[in-house]
Short mmCIF file of C-alpha atoms in Angstrom, two decimals:
data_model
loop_
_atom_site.label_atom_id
_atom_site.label_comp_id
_atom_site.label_asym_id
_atom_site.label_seq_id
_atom_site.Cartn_x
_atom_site.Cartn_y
_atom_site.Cartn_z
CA UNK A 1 110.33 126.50 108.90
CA UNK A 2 110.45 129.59 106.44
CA UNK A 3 114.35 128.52 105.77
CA UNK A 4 113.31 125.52 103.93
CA UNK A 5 110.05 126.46 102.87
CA UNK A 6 108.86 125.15 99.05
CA UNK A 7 109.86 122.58 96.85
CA UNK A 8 112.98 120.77 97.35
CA UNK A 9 114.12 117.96 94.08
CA UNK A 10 116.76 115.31 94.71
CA UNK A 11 117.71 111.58 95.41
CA UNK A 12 118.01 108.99 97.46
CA UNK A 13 121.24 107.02 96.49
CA UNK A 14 119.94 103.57 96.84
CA UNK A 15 122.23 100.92 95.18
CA UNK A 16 121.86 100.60 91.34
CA UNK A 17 119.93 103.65 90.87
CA UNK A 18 119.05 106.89 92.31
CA UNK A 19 115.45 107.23 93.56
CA UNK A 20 114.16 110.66 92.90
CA UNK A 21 112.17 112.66 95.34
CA UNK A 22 110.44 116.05 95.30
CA UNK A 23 109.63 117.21 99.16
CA UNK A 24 107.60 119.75 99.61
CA UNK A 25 107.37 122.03 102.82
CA UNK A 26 104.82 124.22 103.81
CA UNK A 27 104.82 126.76 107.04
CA UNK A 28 103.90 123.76 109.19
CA UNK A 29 104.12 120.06 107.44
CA UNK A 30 104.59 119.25 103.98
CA UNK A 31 104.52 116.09 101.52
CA UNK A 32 106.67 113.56 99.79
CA UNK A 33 106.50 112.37 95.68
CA UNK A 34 108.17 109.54 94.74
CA UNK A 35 107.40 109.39 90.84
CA UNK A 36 108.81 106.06 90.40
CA UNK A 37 107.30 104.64 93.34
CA UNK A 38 103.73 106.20 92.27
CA UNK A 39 103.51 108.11 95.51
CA UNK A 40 102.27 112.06 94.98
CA UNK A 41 102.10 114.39 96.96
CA UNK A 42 101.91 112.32 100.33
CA UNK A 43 101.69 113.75 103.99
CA UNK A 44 104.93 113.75 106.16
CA UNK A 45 103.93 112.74 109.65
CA UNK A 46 106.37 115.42 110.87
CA UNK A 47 108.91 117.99 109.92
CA UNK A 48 111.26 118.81 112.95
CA UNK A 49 113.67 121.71 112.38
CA UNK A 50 116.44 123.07 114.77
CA UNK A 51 119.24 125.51 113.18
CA UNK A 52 120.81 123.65 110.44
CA UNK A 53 118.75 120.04 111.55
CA UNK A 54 116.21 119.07 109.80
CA UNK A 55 114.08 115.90 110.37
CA UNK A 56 111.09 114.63 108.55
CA UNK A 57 109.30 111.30 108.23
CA UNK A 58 106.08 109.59 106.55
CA UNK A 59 104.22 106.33 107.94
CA UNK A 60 103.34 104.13 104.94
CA UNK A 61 101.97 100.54 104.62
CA UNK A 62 102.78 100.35 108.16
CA UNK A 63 106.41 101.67 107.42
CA UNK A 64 108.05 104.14 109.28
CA UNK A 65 110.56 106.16 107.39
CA UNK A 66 112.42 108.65 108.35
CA UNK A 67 115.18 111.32 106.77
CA UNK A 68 117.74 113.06 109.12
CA UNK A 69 119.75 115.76 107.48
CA UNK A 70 121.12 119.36 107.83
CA UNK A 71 120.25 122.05 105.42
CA UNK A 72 122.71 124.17 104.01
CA UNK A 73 121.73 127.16 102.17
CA UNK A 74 120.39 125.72 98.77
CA UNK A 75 120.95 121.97 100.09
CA UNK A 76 119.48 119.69 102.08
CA UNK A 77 121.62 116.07 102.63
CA UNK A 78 121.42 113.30 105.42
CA UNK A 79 120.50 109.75 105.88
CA UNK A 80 117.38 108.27 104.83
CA UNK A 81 116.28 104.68 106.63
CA UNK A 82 113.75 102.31 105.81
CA UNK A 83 112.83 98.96 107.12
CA UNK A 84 116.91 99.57 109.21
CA UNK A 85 118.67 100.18 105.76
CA UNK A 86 119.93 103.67 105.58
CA UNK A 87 120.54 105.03 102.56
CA UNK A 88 122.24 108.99 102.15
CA UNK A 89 119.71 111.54 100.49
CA UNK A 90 120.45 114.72 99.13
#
């Protein structure tokens, strides 16, 4: 987990309008802020890394989202899905 460890910024490129994040990963877990959304800081159910694959996802209002992605170097991009839309994040 130390690769990715800390604050990543970015978006999800939903149609319209980009939907900023800010993930943040600690040793073991870490948490999601969606500014727009009004969501701070909120617990990831898990963060799954292997090499270069990273997965992540957060349970909320009975939701289950979930971001698949690879992480290169200063970058993390993959697909985000909610509710079966998927939606690439970077």
């Amino acid at each position: 987990m130390k690769a990715i460890e800390g604050r990543w910024e970015g978006d999800i490129k939903i149609p319209n309008q980009p939907l900023p994040i800010i993930v943040h990963f600690t040793k073991k877990d870490g948490t999601i802020s969606i500014p727009v959304q009004g969501l701070n800081e909120f617990p990831l159910t898990s963060v799954k890394l292997s090499k270069s694959d990273l997965f992540f996802d957060m349970k909320i209002q009975n939701q289950q989202i979930t971001f698949d992605g690879k992480v290169d170097q200063e970058r993390i991009a993959g697909t985000f899905v909610q509710k079966g839309q998927a939606f690439p994040f970077e």
